[in-house]
Amino acid sequence: MANWKSNVREVVPYTPGEQPKTKVIKLNTNENPYPPSPLVGKAISNIELDSLRKYPDPGCQSLISALAKYHGFDEENVFVGVGSDDVLAMSFLTFFNSEKPIFFPDITYSFYDVWASLFRIPFETKALDEEFKIIKSDYDMPCGGIVIPNPNAPTGIAEPVSFFEDIVKAHPECVVIIDEAYVDFGSESAMDLVRKYDNVLVVRTFSKSRAMAGNRIGYAIGSKQLIKYLSDCKFSFNSYTMDTITLQAGVASIEDDSYFKEKLDAVISTREWTKVQLKKLGFTFPDSKSNFIFAKHESMEASFIFEELKKRGIYVRYFSKPQRISNYLRISIGTDEEMQVFIDELKMILKGV
Ligand SMILES: *Cc1c(COP(=O)(O)O)cnc(C)c1O
């Protein structure tokens, strides 16, 4: 009998949202409905084929420099990676190395428990309250680390900086990671806390607000000490993670701030319009500061609406687990036209036609 299986690192992987091959209205993975800045396209087409012969810059200097300047930090305060999933995974590996459990909300980004299991990090989830809000006092006791998205996913609820400052201040014994994947859609950033506390790491992504999920760019801002530890782990694992093309595309995105802001405003105003429409149709939802709405209908089951929408070529996200959220749909914000079609189809489904 083969017993090699007892030596395997067995894990239950994260399940990403579907990427259908056919043309559908895709409101299921919080992608941006608009393309990235035209400057990104230009940067990519200007890349000389010959430059791909060589390894990319392992220090990712051009992108780190652009991000440091953009946020008003030194380059030593910035770490970049292949999407924020890469940055977060590397941060878990680097900073969550305690016997004590790390804490995160019970309803949150469903990759956290996967990384914790993969790296054998003990963890404890903290239940959100009735209204899906994070209960700050639950995070009071000493622990191995804390990770919280702000706004939280999939609820879309944002907390002010003061909320996170209280947590960071109370935990000099560990690193506190704030996952700001959706912060650009209208909530307060905790980045300024990095100037005051050396144990806070703010993680960002180009996938949502910068419409570059296909490029895979994420980054972290933290104290120079944290970034040094993070880089040391990264360079002990894989030196060349970010490719030559992506590095230039990322710099170009940062350089076109007016396009960035214009498209953010468009998504935010479509979100606000969608909230009004959903309310009229009998949906309730926590007030979202992200590019998605987490909604439940007063009488029709979420799983039924999900399947009906899918039949009509509209994909939203449905989580059957945990039980507490099994009657909710997470609806990403598309263009005005897409959301109009979505609302029209919803009306038909609710009418039973
Ligand atoms: C989308 C998302 C990420 C990962 O984004 P990347 O595409 O890997 O940059 C991380 N955290 C949260 C909360 C997200 O929603």
PDB file of C-alpha atoms in Angstrom, residues 61-267:
ATOM      1  CA  GLN A  61      12.213  49.564  -9.190  1.00  0.00           C
ATOM      2  CA  SER A  62      10.174  51.512 -11.767  1.00  0.00           C
ATOM      3  CA  LEU A  63       6.828  50.450 -10.308  1.00  0.00           C
ATOM      4  CA  ILE A  64       7.950  50.795  -6.697  1.00  0.00           C
ATOM      5  CA  SER A  65       9.228  54.276  -7.416  1.00  0.00           C
ATOM      6  CA  ALA A  66       5.967  55.308  -9.118  1.00  0.00           C
ATOM      7  CA  LEU A  67       3.905  53.972  -6.198  1.00  0.00           C
ATOM      8  CA  ALA A  68       6.129  55.580  -3.572  1.00  0.00           C
ATOM      9  CA  LYS A  69       5.826  58.949  -5.272  1.00  0.00           C
ATOM     10  CA  TYR A  70       2.078  58.569  -5.778  1.00  0.00           C
ATOM     11  CA  HIS A  71       1.411  57.828  -2.106  1.00  0.00           C
ATOM     12  CA  GLY A  72       4.104  60.083  -0.626  1.00  0.00           C
ATOM     13  CA  PHE A  73       6.303  57.346   0.850  1.00  0.00           C
ATOM     14  CA  ASP A  74       9.919  56.271   0.388  1.00  0.00           C
ATOM     15  CA  GLU A  75      10.637  53.374  -1.945  1.00  0.00           C
ATOM     16  CA  GLU A  76      11.665  51.310   1.098  1.00  0.00           C
ATOM     17  CA  ASN A  77       8.058  51.528   2.290  1.00  0.00           C
ATOM     18  CA  VAL A  78       6.690  49.757  -0.802  1.00  0.00           C
ATOM     19  CA  PHE A  79       6.486  46.067  -1.756  1.00  0.00           C
ATOM     20  CA  VAL A  80       4.964  44.826  -5.027  1.00  0.00           C
ATOM     21  CA  GLY A  81       3.707  41.405  -6.077  1.00  0.00           C
ATOM     22  CA  VAL A  82       1.683  39.380  -8.557  1.00  0.00           C
ATOM     23  CA  GLY A  83      -1.718  40.672  -7.493  1.00  0.00           C
ATOM     24  CA  SER A  84      -2.578  41.330  -3.886  1.00  0.00           C
ATOM     25  CA  ASP A  85      -3.183  37.603  -3.453  1.00  0.00           C
ATOM     26  CA  ASP A  86       0.563  37.138  -3.884  1.00  0.00           C
ATOM     27  CA  VAL A  87       1.325  40.057  -1.554  1.00  0.00           C
ATOM     28  CA  LEU A  88      -1.118  38.759   1.065  1.00  0.00           C
ATOM     29  CA  ALA A  89       0.130  35.165   0.853  1.00  0.00           C
ATOM     30  CA  MET A  90       3.720  36.368   1.255  1.00  0.00           C
ATOM     31  CA  SER A  91       2.644  38.568   4.182  1.00  0.00           C
ATOM     32  CA  PHE A  92       0.918  35.647   5.925  1.00  0.00           C
ATOM     33  CA  LEU A  93       4.089  33.595   5.489  1.00  0.00           C
ATOM     34  CA  THR A  94       6.326  36.391   6.742  1.00  0.00           C
ATOM     35  CA  PHE A  95       4.394  37.922   9.612  1.00  0.00           C
ATOM     36  CA  PHE A  96       2.070  35.243  10.933  1.00  0.00           C
ATOM     37  CA  ASN A  97       4.669  32.998  12.499  1.00  0.00           C
ATOM     38  CA  SER A  98       3.299  32.670  16.017  1.00  0.00           C
ATOM     39  CA  GLU A  99       1.823  29.827  18.043  1.00  0.00           C
ATOM     40  CA  LYS A 100      -1.036  32.163  18.881  1.00  0.00           C
ATOM     41  CA  PRO A 101      -3.946  32.279  16.419  1.00  0.00           C
ATOM     42  CA  ILE A 102      -4.417  35.073  13.941  1.00  0.00           C
ATOM     43  CA  PHE A 103      -7.808  36.811  13.862  1.00  0.00           C
ATOM     44  CA  PHE A 104     -10.077  37.753  10.978  1.00  0.00           C
ATOM     45  CA  PRO A 105     -13.861  38.119  10.516  1.00  0.00           C
ATOM     46  CA  ASP A 106     -16.009  35.000   9.965  1.00  0.00           C
ATOM     47  CA  ILE A 107     -17.492  36.543   6.850  1.00  0.00           C
ATOM     48  CA  THR A 108     -14.685  37.995   4.795  1.00  0.00           C
ATOM     49  CA  TYR A 109     -12.385  37.343   1.856  1.00  0.00           C
ATOM     50  CA  SER A 110     -12.432  33.568   1.607  1.00  0.00           C
ATOM     51  CA  PHE A 111      -8.737  33.262   0.791  1.00  0.00           C
ATOM     52  CA  TYR A 112      -7.570  34.086   4.361  1.00  0.00           C
ATOM     53  CA  ASP A 113      -8.440  30.718   5.870  1.00  0.00           C
ATOM     54  CA  VAL A 114      -6.962  28.981   2.811  1.00  0.00           C
ATOM     55  CA  TRP A 115      -3.555  30.636   3.301  1.00  0.00           C
ATOM     56  CA  ALA A 116      -3.716  30.040   7.032  1.00  0.00           C
ATOM     57  CA  SER A 117      -4.336  26.330   6.387  1.00  0.00           C
ATOM     58  CA  LEU A 118      -1.672  26.140   3.683  1.00  0.00           C
ATOM     59  CA  PHE A 119       0.981  27.693   5.949  1.00  0.00           C
ATOM     60  CA  ARG A 120      -0.326  25.940   9.081  1.00  0.00           C
ATOM     61  CA  ILE A 121      -1.071  29.211  10.809  1.00  0.00           C
ATOM     62  CA  PRO A 122      -3.568  28.785  13.657  1.00  0.00           C
ATOM     63  CA  PHE A 123      -6.553  31.097  13.182  1.00  0.00           C
ATOM     64  CA  GLU A 124      -9.727  32.165  14.901  1.00  0.00           C
ATOM     65  CA  THR A 125     -12.597  33.869  13.117  1.00  0.00           C
ATOM     66  CA  LYS A 126     -14.624  36.614  14.795  1.00  0.00           C
ATOM     67  CA  ALA A 127     -18.333  36.719  14.008  1.00  0.00           C
ATOM     68  CA  LEU A 128     -19.741  39.856  12.406  1.00  0.00           C
ATOM     69  CA  ASP A 129     -22.734  41.352  14.223  1.00  0.00           C
ATOM     70  CA  GLU A 130     -26.358  41.116  13.011  1.00  0.00           C
ATOM     71  CA  GLU A 131     -25.801  43.936  10.553  1.00  0.00           C
ATOM     72  CA  PHE A 132     -22.603  42.345   9.246  1.00  0.00           C
ATOM     73  CA  LYS A 133     -20.400  44.865  11.040  1.00  0.00           C
ATOM     74  CA  ILE A 134     -17.045  43.981  12.571  1.00  0.00           C
ATOM     75  CA  ILE A 135     -17.132  44.038  16.387  1.00  0.00           C
ATOM     76  CA  LYS A 136     -13.934  45.820  17.378  1.00  0.00           C
ATOM     77  CA  SER A 137     -13.786  44.510  20.931  1.00  0.00           C
ATOM     78  CA  ASP A 138     -13.583  40.944  19.582  1.00  0.00           C
ATOM     79  CA  TYR A 139     -10.049  41.779  18.507  1.00  0.00           C
ATOM     80  CA  ASP A 140      -8.901  42.929  21.950  1.00  0.00           C
ATOM     81  CA  MET A 141      -6.870  39.935  23.124  1.00  0.00           C
ATOM     82  CA  PRO A 142      -3.216  39.257  22.258  1.00  0.00           C
ATOM     83  CA  CYS A 143      -2.869  37.201  19.069  1.00  0.00           C
ATOM     84  CA  GLY A 144      -0.530  36.107  16.282  1.00  0.00           C
ATOM     85  CA  GLY A 145      -1.767  38.707  13.817  1.00  0.00           C
ATOM     86  CA  ILE A 146      -4.873  40.339  12.386  1.00  0.00           C
ATOM     87  CA  VAL A 147      -6.116  40.690   8.819  1.00  0.00           C
ATOM     88  CA  ILE A 148      -9.203  42.704   7.899  1.00  0.00           C
ATOM     89  CA  PRO A 149     -10.349  44.029   4.521  1.00  0.00           C
ATOM     90  CA  ASN A 150     -11.617  47.595   4.439  1.00  0.00           C
ATOM     91  CA  PRO A 151     -14.219  47.795   2.999  1.00  0.00           C
ATOM     92  CA  ASN A 152     -14.940  44.229   4.052  1.00  0.00           C
ATOM     93  CA  ALA A 153     -15.782  41.709   1.349  1.00  0.00           C
ATOM     94  CA  PRO A 154     -18.362  40.507   0.486  1.00  0.00           C
ATOM     95  CA  THR A 155     -20.373  42.945   2.636  1.00  0.00           C
ATOM     96  CA  GLY A 156     -18.952  46.183   1.203  1.00  0.00           C
ATOM     97  CA  ILE A 157     -19.068  47.820   4.648  1.00  0.00           C
ATOM     98  CA  ALA A 158     -16.248  50.277   5.412  1.00  0.00           C
ATOM     99  CA  GLU A 159     -14.947  51.425   8.797  1.00  0.00           C
ATOM    100  CA  PRO A 160     -13.120  54.719   9.476  1.00  0.00           C
ATOM    101  CA  VAL A 161      -9.347  54.933  10.053  1.00  0.00           C
ATOM    102  CA  SER A 162      -9.920  55.480  13.786  1.00  0.00           C
ATOM    103  CA  PHE A 163     -11.406  51.974  13.981  1.00  0.00           C
ATOM    104  CA  PHE A 164      -8.179  50.491  12.643  1.00  0.00           C
ATOM    105  CA  GLU A 165      -5.939  52.803  14.620  1.00  0.00           C
ATOM    106  CA  ASP A 166      -7.518  51.465  17.830  1.00  0.00           C
ATOM    107  CA  ILE A 167      -6.762  47.897  16.731  1.00  0.00           C
ATOM    108  CA  VAL A 168      -3.198  48.630  15.602  1.00  0.00           C
ATOM    109  CA  LYS A 169      -2.434  50.548  18.809  1.00  0.00           C
ATOM    110  CA  ALA A 170      -3.741  47.690  20.937  1.00  0.00           C
ATOM    111  CA  HIS A 171      -1.516  45.123  19.198  1.00  0.00           C
ATOM    112  CA  PRO A 172       2.178  46.003  19.361  1.00  0.00           C
ATOM    113  CA  GLU A 173       2.782  42.233  19.693  1.00  0.00           C
ATOM    114  CA  CYS A 174       1.729  41.454  16.121  1.00  0.00           C
ATOM    115  CA  VAL A 175       1.324  42.722  12.575  1.00  0.00           C
ATOM    116  CA  VAL A 176      -2.059  44.077  11.506  1.00  0.00           C
ATOM    117  CA  ILE A 177      -2.839  43.753   7.783  1.00  0.00           C
ATOM    118  CA  ILE A 178      -5.504  45.974   6.257  1.00  0.00           C
ATOM    119  CA  ASP A 179      -6.583  44.694   2.852  1.00  0.00           C
ATOM    120  CA  GLU A 180      -7.687  47.772   0.910  1.00  0.00           C
ATOM    121  CA  ALA A 181      -8.732  45.997  -2.304  1.00  0.00           C
ATOM    122  CA  TYR A 182     -11.789  48.275  -2.631  1.00  0.00           C
ATOM    123  CA  VAL A 183     -10.724  51.447  -0.823  1.00  0.00           C
ATOM    124  CA  ASP A 184     -10.659  53.593  -3.979  1.00  0.00           C
ATOM    125  CA  PHE A 185     -14.434  53.280  -4.338  1.00  0.00           C
ATOM    126  CA  GLY A 186     -15.080  55.737  -1.552  1.00  0.00           C
ATOM    127  CA  SER A 187     -13.738  54.769   1.873  1.00  0.00           C
ATOM    128  CA  GLU A 188     -10.939  56.086   4.081  1.00  0.00           C
ATOM    129  CA  SER A 189      -7.473  54.606   3.662  1.00  0.00           C
ATOM    130  CA  ALA A 190      -5.416  53.555   6.670  1.00  0.00           C
ATOM    131  CA  MET A 191      -2.202  54.353   4.847  1.00  0.00           C
ATOM    132  CA  ASP A 192      -1.361  57.269   7.146  1.00  0.00           C
ATOM    133  CA  LEU A 193      -1.155  54.817  10.055  1.00  0.00           C
ATOM    134  CA  VAL A 194       2.015  53.468   8.436  1.00  0.00           C
ATOM    135  CA  ARG A 195       3.720  56.775   9.337  1.00  0.00           C
ATOM    136  CA  LYS A 196       2.838  56.298  13.021  1.00  0.00           C
ATOM    137  CA  TYR A 197       2.987  52.561  13.643  1.00  0.00           C
ATOM    138  CA  ASP A 198       5.620  50.100  12.467  1.00  0.00           C
ATOM    139  CA  ASN A 199       3.293  47.062  12.740  1.00  0.00           C
ATOM    140  CA  VAL A 200       0.638  47.973  10.176  1.00  0.00           C
ATOM    141  CA  LEU A 201       0.673  46.794   6.571  1.00  0.00           C
ATOM    142  CA  VAL A 202      -1.755  48.229   4.017  1.00  0.00           C
ATOM    143  CA  VAL A 203      -2.330  46.021   0.965  1.00  0.00           C
ATOM    144  CA  ARG A 204      -3.718  47.289  -2.340  1.00  0.00           C
ATOM    145  CA  THR A 205      -4.468  45.877  -5.792  1.00  0.00           C
ATOM    146  CA  PHE A 206      -4.638  47.094  -9.409  1.00  0.00           C
ATOM    147  CA  SER A 207      -7.298  44.452 -10.127  1.00  0.00           C
ATOM    148  CA  LYS A 208     -10.428  46.347  -9.174  1.00  0.00           C
ATOM    149  CA  SER A 209     -10.115  50.135  -9.215  1.00  0.00           C
ATOM    150  CA  ARG A 210      -7.355  50.180 -11.867  1.00  0.00           C
ATOM    151  CA  ALA A 211      -9.111  47.647 -14.114  1.00  0.00           C
ATOM    152  CA  MET A 212      -5.993  45.502 -14.439  1.00  0.00           C
ATOM    153  CA  ALA A 213      -6.999  42.137 -12.965  1.00  0.00           C
ATOM    154  CA  GLY A 214      -5.473  40.477 -16.034  1.00  0.00           C
ATOM    155  CA  ASN A 215      -2.060  41.984 -15.357  1.00  0.00           C
ATOM    156  CA  ARG A 216      -1.778  40.819 -11.744  1.00  0.00           C
ATOM    157  CA  ILE A 217      -0.387  43.725  -9.721  1.00  0.00           C
ATOM    158  CA  GLY A 218      -0.695  44.156  -5.976  1.00  0.00           C
ATOM    159  CA  TYR A 219       1.335  46.106  -3.458  1.00  0.00           C
ATOM    160  CA  ALA A 220       1.825  46.785   0.206  1.00  0.00           C
ATOM    161  CA  ILE A 221       2.769  49.941   2.082  1.00  0.00           C
ATOM    162  CA  GLY A 222       4.380  49.479   5.484  1.00  0.00           C
ATOM    163  CA  SER A 223       7.256  50.504   7.710  1.00  0.00           C
ATOM    164  CA  LYS A 224      10.731  49.978   6.256  1.00  0.00           C
ATOM    165  CA  GLN A 225      11.257  47.132   8.696  1.00  0.00           C
ATOM    166  CA  LEU A 226       8.115  45.300   7.608  1.00  0.00           C
ATOM    167  CA  ILE A 227       8.941  45.742   3.929  1.00  0.00           C
ATOM    168  CA  LYS A 228      12.479  44.450   4.480  1.00  0.00           C
ATOM    169  CA  TYR A 229      11.170  41.289   6.182  1.00  0.00           C
ATOM    170  CA  LEU A 230       8.609  40.808   3.426  1.00  0.00           C
ATOM    171  CA  SER A 231      11.222  41.213   0.677  1.00  0.00           C
ATOM    172  CA  ASP A 232      13.588  38.784   2.388  1.00  0.00           C
ATOM    173  CA  CYS A 233      10.865  36.099   2.352  1.00  0.00           C
ATOM    174  CA  LYS A 234       9.900  36.897  -1.225  1.00  0.00           C
ATOM    175  CA  PHE A 235      13.521  36.642  -2.430  1.00  0.00           C
ATOM    176  CA  SER A 236      13.813  33.309  -0.631  1.00  0.00           C
ATOM    177  CA  PHE A 237      10.953  31.976  -2.703  1.00  0.00           C
ATOM    178  CA  ASN A 238      10.987  33.422  -6.244  1.00  0.00           C
ATOM    179  CA  SER A 239      13.032  36.433  -7.373  1.00  0.00           C
ATOM    180  CA  TYR A 240      11.308  37.090 -10.690  1.00  0.00           C
ATOM    181  CA  THR A 241       7.610  37.284 -10.034  1.00  0.00           C
ATOM    182  CA  MET A 242       6.552  40.432 -11.876  1.00  0.00           C
ATOM    183  CA  ASP A 243       7.176  40.465 -15.609  1.00  0.00           C
ATOM    184  CA  THR A 244       8.688  43.201 -17.768  1.00  0.00           C
ATOM    185  CA  ILE A 245       5.402  44.010 -19.525  1.00  0.00           C
ATOM    186  CA  THR A 246       3.325  44.232 -16.365  1.00  0.00           C
ATOM    187  CA  LEU A 247       5.842  46.481 -14.611  1.00  0.00           C
ATOM    188  CA  GLN A 248       5.575  49.066 -17.409  1.00  0.00           C
ATOM    189  CA  ALA A 249       1.803  48.748 -17.598  1.00  0.00           C
ATOM    190  CA  GLY A 250       1.579  49.419 -13.866  1.00  0.00           C
ATOM    191  CA  VAL A 251       3.688  52.570 -14.077  1.00  0.00           C
ATOM    192  CA  ALA A 252       1.535  53.866 -16.943  1.00  0.00           C
ATOM    193  CA  SER A 253      -1.647  53.354 -14.913  1.00  0.00           C
ATOM    194  CA  ILE A 254      -0.259  55.353 -11.991  1.00  0.00           C
ATOM    195  CA  GLU A 255       0.729  58.157 -14.368  1.00  0.00           C
ATOM    196  CA  ASP A 256      -2.799  58.640 -15.684  1.00  0.00           C
ATOM    197  CA  ASP A 257      -4.516  59.840 -12.533  1.00  0.00           C
ATOM    198  CA  SER A 258      -7.257  61.853 -14.235  1.00  0.00           C
ATOM    199  CA  TYR A 259      -8.469  58.806 -16.185  1.00  0.00           C
ATOM    200  CA  PHE A 260      -8.329  56.764 -12.976  1.00  0.00           C
ATOM    201  CA  LYS A 261     -10.457  59.260 -11.042  1.00  0.00           C
ATOM    202  CA  GLU A 262     -12.921  59.685 -13.911  1.00  0.00           C
ATOM    203  CA  LYS A 263     -13.625  55.945 -14.123  1.00  0.00           C
ATOM    204  CA  LEU A 264     -13.856  55.618 -10.328  1.00  0.00           C
ATOM    205  CA  ASP A 265     -16.510  58.337 -10.318  1.00  0.00           C
ATOM    206  CA  ALA A 266     -18.394  56.490 -13.052  1.00  0.00           C
ATOM    207  CA  VAL A 267     -18.428  53.215 -11.086  1.00  0.00           C
TER     208      VAL A 267
END
